[in-house]
Amino acid sequence: MASSHASASLPIRTSLASSRTVVSRNQPLPVSLQAITSYDQVLASWSKAIDLFNSTLTKDESKKIDLAQFPRAEFTDILSAANTAKEKVEHKRQSWTKNLQNVFRHINRYAVVGDIIVQHHAEYTSLVWGAFRFLLLFAVEEHNSSDELSKALDTVIQIVFRAEEYANLFSTPSSSSTDRVFRSLHDNLVRLFAEILNFLIRTTRFFEKPTLSRFVSAGISPFHTKFQSTLKRIEDYEHNVEKDKSLLESEARKIQQEYENGVWLKHADFETDFQRLQQVHISGTCQWFLKSQSYLEWRDPSSSPSASGFLWIQGKPGSGKSVLASQIIQDLQSFGDTVVVYVFCKNGEENKNTLESILRNLIFELLDWPPQKQAFHRLLLNARLNEKSQYAQSIEVLWNLLTQMIREVDVIHCLIDGLDECQSSRSERVSFLSRLVEIFTQRTPHAKLALISQLHLSEAEDHSSLWMESSIEPSSVQDDIELLASTRIEKSKILRIHPEKDNLLKQLVVRSNGMILWTELMIKELEAGHWNINNALQKPPKGLFEMWQSIFQRVSHFSAEKTSYTLQLVLAAARPLSHEELALGLAVAQGLCQHEDYDARGDAMVEGRLVVQELSPLLTSMPDDTVQLTHSSLKDYLFYQNAPLFSRSFNFNEQDVHAQMSTVLIKYMSFQSFQATFTEQLQPKYFLLEYATRWLVYHSTRTGVSTQTAERLVVFFGSIQGWKWLQRLSDAYDMSFGHLQLLQSDMASWARSSSFNDKSVSTLSNFLLILARDRHETLKSLPNDDTSLLDSMKNLARTSAHQGRWNESEELLVQVVEISKRVLGAEHPNTLMSMLNLEWTFDSQGRYIESEKLNKQIIEVGRRVLGAEHPVTLRGMENLARTLNRQGRHKEGENLNIQILEARTRMLGSDHPDTLMAMHNLALNFDGQGRYEESKSLNMQVIDKNTKVLGAEHPETLTSMHNLAEIFRKQKLWKEAEELHVQVGETSTRVWGAEHPHTLTSMHNLAMTFDDQGRYEESKSLNMQVIDKKTKVLGAEHPETLMSMHNLAGIFRKQKRLKEAEELHVQVGETRTRVLGAEHPHTLMGMHNLALTFDDQGRYEESKSLNMQVIDKNTKVLGAEHPETLMSMHNLAEIFRKQKRWKEAEELHVQVGETRTRVLGAEHPDTLMSMHNLALTFDDQGRYEESKSLNMQFIDTTTKVLGAEHPDRLMRMHNLAWNYHALGGRNEAIELMEKVVDLQSKTIGPDHPDTLGSISALKEWSSTPESTAITTI
């Protein structure tokens, strides 16, 4: 037994191990022990106590007591082991204690006798009695020590059980005042637990000793010497812990009071919101704002003492406002000695969604400002006691508390995020902000207030001038969105390896339009498996509809009907509406019947802004005072049929919103006030008029099969207001007739596709002419001298002329001229202007002789009455020059064009649009003379100046570019011509639309460029597109439509599809004869080309007969020396040549060549063509030397005029090579033809028909030793 206890360390270790059977980890601990082990702070103190205890052991003790070998031993293990040891000792002592007591009783009887014996017979008894007394003394001391130790152990156990109370102390909320006490408590507990551990270990060792050993130990070292010092330290440390406990309990009472104050305020936890926003923030973003001048001035009062203490930050939904707010808070917290208070308002969350909750939370955040913490809590306690309510109920009490607290703070920065999230009316917000500003103004410059929301600054009303304003514009956050997107993409396992990653990043930035939330949600959508980026980006991401639903609920206080009307107008708008336009349109939608009845509180701008402010989460005011949806995804939401809408009245489709807008515009323009003639002075008053006038057709034709819209339009077009609408389009808003024709085309397409009744279809498809005729019929009863009647006649004449109805236009203008002469006088400027308009109809009909005569009359009167440089006189000269040029009298036309240019330069300056028009006309004259380089140079000057003066996309600039492209085409510079025609076409499409006549002209000429290059299929395809669009816009019988059909027939002829070419030429010719007349230049051109088709079919007699008719009519209409007459004579000579009537062919070619040399010049392309075909005639007769001489002469001239690589020169070289071959110079012929093939391949391409012809001849000569056949292309 004794041997088993030789080592003191073994019992301790055995006891610790065995203690686990007493208090197993797999069994529930006693309640008190559970409480102890459940508190981390107490266990941490215990852990440190073990370390401290081990550090106090001697080296010998460390060998015997090695707690490190039992790392899982905890406080309760030691306590259990000590209890177990005590219980064992108590059990052992029970029997011998009883015996010892009997012995004591007997010994006590003889104690006196024993003492006497010892005194008298010490020699016999002193040793035995002394030993016996010694043993009895040890036994008594051991007994006493065990009792004392048991009592002390009970005391220590009670202390340990009180650890639960100490643990509860650690649950006291931490504060600056409790932190020091917590440190002291922790330190005292460590020391207390270390001493307890020391005491328990020593107690365990004492109880586990054998009985005799305990007797000896107790006798040698009584209880007070062995344990008293340890127990004293335990007592001292417990006293210190109790002191700390008292302090913490006192502080806990304060904290409880503070907690009750917080409960009374019903505050929210914004720290969690702040931390969450910090976590989602992408490093590097928001710097655009934090470094902005306005923010820095607002933040730091010392940097700009005069700077406003109020900062208003406005941003649309999803633009990152709350994250920006968190970054501002973080920046402010690191900035100097300032109190930073903030609120994150949140719709739908209690204590975060009312104006009152903002007050409550601002007060709560100020409560714990250290310098005034006690004072602020007393202030709040007094308010609680006075109000005697569970929660703060009086808004006035809250205002007073906030006022008093801000007054005591040295420097404060306050930030309120999401004011728009509060459930409040605009008037309530205005009142709230007004009072808040007053409080902060009292502490300027030490009190700073910032507000971030979707609301506009106008919410501040009278105090708006005090606020600095900053907006979160799409351009502001573009870099942030790019950084966010790139970061998210790189972190995504899917997107970072996507083949379209770079394109995705670009698309996300572009499509986000400043909406960070859209970017975040879209990336999540793409990560979910949408590999097709383009398809995914077309749809709104999940989660966005829920945001709009929430916003609709917030604006539910606003009239549902008014909201619906407003959203429909904004959704339908062809361009963003101004605030005034929106306000007035809304008034009309709600029943306004007359403009004079409109009362917009005195200011339509204010009314419009109020509407936007009420619906600010949905609508936004732009810097240019227009209104737009806050984001394009809102449109998707409103148009999405299955969207979770707050109200079904907000579920629209595109046809419905356009129908609503059309109804508003028709109703508005039907107001009685619009029967009057429009003047520019009325525009500011009638601020919806311009939009209504310009966009009526646009909205009406997008209403689907809306019979109501059609009926309203028919009634409107039949009214005086309808005519005034059309008049405004051309007179007030400078809409060209080409644009008017486009409007009519759109209206016609809509009416025909909607199956309306015949009257509606007829009216809507021809409203331009019908309105003009109706207006004229209405005014016919007026006296002839009435200006309104004259205006109606002019308008009807102009409309008829633009639709190719030249005869009707002429009849009306003749009447206008006669009336003007009778009423105003023959020499009145207005009469002369009417004569100019009549002259235009003559010119358009190809009646150049009458046109020339009338122009000369106008010029003579103008010079005599108005002056040589009067605009009317110069206009007459301009028209005369045009007529002369069309007659082929280019020299006369050139002289007039130069005079006009000099006069306008002198009067108006070199950059005036009229001067540039004169330069343009002179360039056209040079073009007609074949002086392409001069024409090109002048055209380039005009383009440069027009670009500078009018702009790169002005119609005059584009017209000059178009003409330059045509010069390139005539110079056979097809690449340059094609590129410029494409550029002009694209610009025209963008500026005017794909179906505008100017755009169609560009397409027409591009098709001709393809034709010249032998790219017949491309030319045919483009021509057919042009025909379809012209038929739609201008009509099937319009001269421009017929011209494109004429060109298509020419392509068929070049493709050897001669039957189709003939049929189309006949169809076009018949229509032209009926519409334009048998002698119109266009009709004669069609006959000319039909004759060429007969020629290609070998039907020479029919071709000759038709050509002779054309020559006769051209001679009659245009003159014997007109280029068109000479061209027909040239073709007749070619027919004679093909009929081998060489003498007649030669004579006619010589005649045409001489006339062309005299009229057009020796170097004109038409003159050179005559030389070329005369040379072919010589070839046909075997007169190769004469042909060779002419070809060499021709080559010299074309080299000088057109250049060494011009296609016409190469074609003449081709023919010269044939001359060499025919004359027996085979080697010379092959050498020259090789040069021709190389140059043609380089300039016009290897697949051009001319190049293929040269290649064919070269192959033939190379494979055949001799050949005498003459072949030409």
CSV table of C-alpha atoms in Angstrom, one decimal, residues 732-905:
chain,number,residue,atom,x,y,z
A,732,ALA,CA,-42.0,76.7,-89.1
A,733,TYR,CA,-39.9,73.6,-88.6
A,734,ASP,CA,-38.2,73.5,-92.0
A,735,MET,CA,-39.2,70.0,-92.9
A,736,SER,CA,-38.3,69.2,-96.5
A,737,PHE,CA,-40.8,67.8,-98.8
A,738,GLY,CA,-38.7,64.6,-98.8
A,739,HIS,CA,-39.5,64.3,-95.1
A,740,LEU,CA,-43.1,65.0,-95.7
A,741,GLN,CA,-43.2,62.2,-98.2
A,742,LEU,CA,-41.7,59.9,-95.7
A,743,LEU,CA,-44.4,60.8,-93.2
A,744,GLN,CA,-47.0,60.1,-95.9
A,745,SER,CA,-45.3,56.8,-96.8
A,746,ASP,CA,-45.4,55.7,-93.1
A,747,MET,CA,-49.0,56.7,-92.8
A,748,ALA,CA,-49.9,54.8,-96.0
A,749,SER,CA,-48.2,51.6,-95.0
A,750,TRP,CA,-49.9,51.7,-91.6
A,751,ALA,CA,-53.3,52.4,-93.1
A,752,ARG,CA,-53.1,49.7,-95.8
A,753,SER,CA,-51.8,47.0,-93.4
A,754,SER,CA,-54.6,47.8,-90.8
A,755,SER,CA,-57.6,47.1,-93.0
A,756,PHE,CA,-59.3,50.4,-92.2
A,757,ASN,CA,-62.3,51.5,-94.3
A,758,ASP,CA,-61.7,53.0,-97.8
A,759,LYS,CA,-62.1,56.6,-96.7
A,760,SER,CA,-59.6,56.3,-93.9
A,761,VAL,CA,-57.0,54.5,-96.2
A,762,SER,CA,-57.4,57.0,-99.0
A,763,THR,CA,-57.1,60.0,-96.6
A,764,LEU,CA,-54.2,58.7,-94.6
A,765,SER,CA,-52.3,57.4,-97.7
A,766,ASN,CA,-52.5,60.8,-99.6
A,767,PHE,CA,-52.9,63.3,-96.8
A,768,LEU,CA,-50.4,65.7,-98.3
A,769,LEU,CA,-52.3,66.2,-101.5
A,770,ILE,CA,-55.7,65.9,-99.8
A,771,LEU,CA,-54.9,68.5,-97.2
A,772,ALA,CA,-53.6,70.9,-99.8
A,773,ARG,CA,-56.7,70.4,-102.1
A,774,ASP,CA,-59.1,70.6,-99.2
A,775,ARG,CA,-57.5,73.9,-98.1
A,776,HIS,CA,-57.7,75.3,-101.6
A,777,GLU,CA,-61.3,74.2,-102.0
A,778,THR,CA,-62.2,75.8,-98.7
A,779,LEU,CA,-60.6,79.2,-99.8
A,780,LYS,CA,-61.8,79.2,-103.4
A,781,SER,CA,-64.8,81.4,-102.5
A,782,LEU,CA,-62.4,84.2,-101.3
A,783,PRO,CA,-61.6,87.1,-103.5
A,784,ASN,CA,-58.7,86.4,-105.9
A,785,ASP,CA,-56.5,89.0,-104.2
A,786,ASP,CA,-56.8,87.3,-100.8
A,787,THR,CA,-53.3,86.2,-99.7
A,788,SER,CA,-54.7,83.1,-98.0
A,789,LEU,CA,-56.1,81.9,-101.3
A,790,LEU,CA,-52.8,82.6,-103.1
A,791,ASP,CA,-50.9,80.7,-100.3
A,792,SER,CA,-53.2,77.7,-100.7
A,793,MET,CA,-52.7,77.7,-104.4
A,794,LYS,CA,-48.9,77.8,-104.0
A,795,ASN,CA,-49.0,75.0,-101.5
A,796,LEU,CA,-51.2,72.8,-103.7
A,797,ALA,CA,-48.9,73.5,-106.6
A,798,ARG,CA,-45.8,72.7,-104.7
A,799,THR,CA,-47.3,69.5,-103.3
A,800,SER,CA,-48.4,68.4,-106.8
A,801,ALA,CA,-45.0,69.2,-108.3
A,802,HIS,CA,-43.2,67.1,-105.6
A,803,GLN,CA,-45.4,64.2,-106.4
A,804,GLY,CA,-44.5,64.5,-110.1
A,805,ARG,CA,-47.9,66.0,-111.0
A,806,TRP,CA,-46.3,68.7,-113.2
A,807,ASN,CA,-49.4,69.6,-115.2
A,808,GLU,CA,-51.5,70.2,-112.1
A,809,SER,CA,-48.7,72.3,-110.6
A,810,GLU,CA,-48.3,74.3,-113.8
A,811,GLU,CA,-52.0,75.1,-114.0
A,812,LEU,CA,-52.1,76.4,-110.5
A,813,LEU,CA,-48.9,78.5,-110.8
A,814,VAL,CA,-50.1,80.1,-114.0
A,815,GLN,CA,-53.1,81.3,-112.0
A,816,VAL,CA,-50.9,82.5,-109.2
A,817,VAL,CA,-48.8,84.5,-111.6
A,818,GLU,CA,-51.8,86.0,-113.3
A,819,ILE,CA,-53.4,87.0,-109.9
A,820,SER,CA,-50.1,88.3,-108.6
A,821,LYS,CA,-49.6,90.5,-111.7
A,822,ARG,CA,-53.1,91.8,-111.4
A,823,VAL,CA,-53.1,92.4,-107.6
A,824,LEU,CA,-49.4,93.2,-106.9
A,825,GLY,CA,-48.1,94.3,-110.2
A,826,ALA,CA,-46.0,92.6,-112.9
A,827,GLU,CA,-42.8,93.8,-111.4
A,828,HIS,CA,-43.5,93.1,-107.7
A,829,PRO,CA,-40.9,90.7,-106.0
A,830,ASN,CA,-43.7,88.3,-105.0
A,831,THR,CA,-44.9,88.1,-108.6
A,832,LEU,CA,-41.3,87.4,-109.8
A,833,MET,CA,-41.0,84.7,-107.1
A,834,SER,CA,-44.3,83.1,-108.5
A,835,MET,CA,-42.8,83.2,-112.0
A,836,LEU,CA,-39.7,81.5,-110.7
A,837,ASN,CA,-41.9,78.7,-109.3
A,838,LEU,CA,-43.6,78.4,-112.6
A,839,GLU,CA,-40.3,78.2,-114.4
A,840,TRP,CA,-39.4,75.2,-112.2
A,841,THR,CA,-42.3,73.2,-113.5
A,842,PHE,CA,-41.2,74.0,-117.1
A,843,ASP,CA,-37.7,72.8,-116.3
A,844,SER,CA,-38.9,69.7,-114.6
A,845,GLN,CA,-41.0,68.8,-117.7
A,846,GLY,CA,-38.0,69.3,-119.9
A,847,ARG,CA,-39.5,72.4,-121.5
A,848,TYR,CA,-36.2,74.2,-121.5
A,849,ILE,CA,-37.0,76.7,-124.2
A,850,GLU,CA,-40.0,78.0,-122.2
A,851,SER,CA,-37.9,77.8,-119.0
A,852,GLU,CA,-35.2,79.9,-120.6
A,853,LYS,CA,-37.6,82.5,-121.9
A,854,LEU,CA,-39.3,82.9,-118.5
A,855,ASN,CA,-36.0,83.1,-116.7
A,856,LYS,CA,-34.7,85.9,-119.0
A,857,GLN,CA,-37.9,87.8,-118.4
A,858,ILE,CA,-37.5,87.5,-114.6
A,859,ILE,CA,-33.8,88.6,-114.9
A,860,GLU,CA,-34.6,91.6,-117.0
A,861,VAL,CA,-37.3,92.9,-114.6
A,862,GLY,CA,-35.2,92.1,-111.6
A,863,ARG,CA,-32.2,94.0,-112.9
A,864,ARG,CA,-34.3,97.0,-113.8
A,865,VAL,CA,-36.6,97.1,-110.7
A,866,LEU,CA,-34.7,95.4,-107.9
A,867,GLY,CA,-31.1,95.6,-109.0
A,868,ALA,CA,-28.5,93.3,-110.6
A,869,GLU,CA,-27.5,91.8,-107.3
A,870,HIS,CA,-31.0,91.4,-105.7
A,871,PRO,CA,-31.7,87.8,-104.5
A,872,VAL,CA,-34.6,87.5,-106.9
A,873,THR,CA,-32.4,88.6,-109.8
A,874,LEU,CA,-29.6,86.2,-108.9
A,875,ARG,CA,-32.1,83.4,-108.4
A,876,GLY,CA,-33.4,84.0,-112.0
A,877,MET,CA,-29.8,83.9,-113.3
A,878,GLU,CA,-29.1,80.7,-111.3
A,879,ASN,CA,-32.2,79.1,-112.9
A,880,LEU,CA,-31.2,80.3,-116.3
A,881,ALA,CA,-27.7,78.8,-115.9
A,882,ARG,CA,-29.2,75.5,-115.0
A,883,THR,CA,-31.5,75.6,-118.0
A,884,LEU,CA,-28.6,76.4,-120.3
A,885,ASN,CA,-26.5,73.6,-118.9
A,886,ARG,CA,-29.4,71.2,-119.4
A,887,GLN,CA,-29.5,72.3,-123.1
A,888,GLY,CA,-25.8,71.5,-123.4
A,889,ARG,CA,-24.9,75.2,-123.6
A,890,HIS,CA,-22.3,74.9,-120.9
A,891,LYS,CA,-20.2,77.9,-121.9
A,892,GLU,CA,-23.1,80.2,-121.5
A,893,GLY,CA,-24.1,78.5,-118.3
A,894,GLU,CA,-20.5,78.8,-117.0
A,895,ASN,CA,-20.5,82.6,-117.6
A,896,LEU,CA,-23.7,83.0,-115.7
A,897,ASN,CA,-22.5,80.8,-112.8
A,898,ILE,CA,-19.3,82.8,-112.5
A,899,GLN,CA,-21.3,86.1,-112.4
A,900,ILE,CA,-23.5,84.7,-109.6
A,901,LEU,CA,-20.6,83.4,-107.6
A,902,GLU,CA,-18.8,86.8,-107.8
A,903,ALA,CA,-21.9,88.7,-106.8
A,904,ARG,CA,-22.7,86.5,-103.9
A,905,THR,CA,-19.1,86.5,-102.7
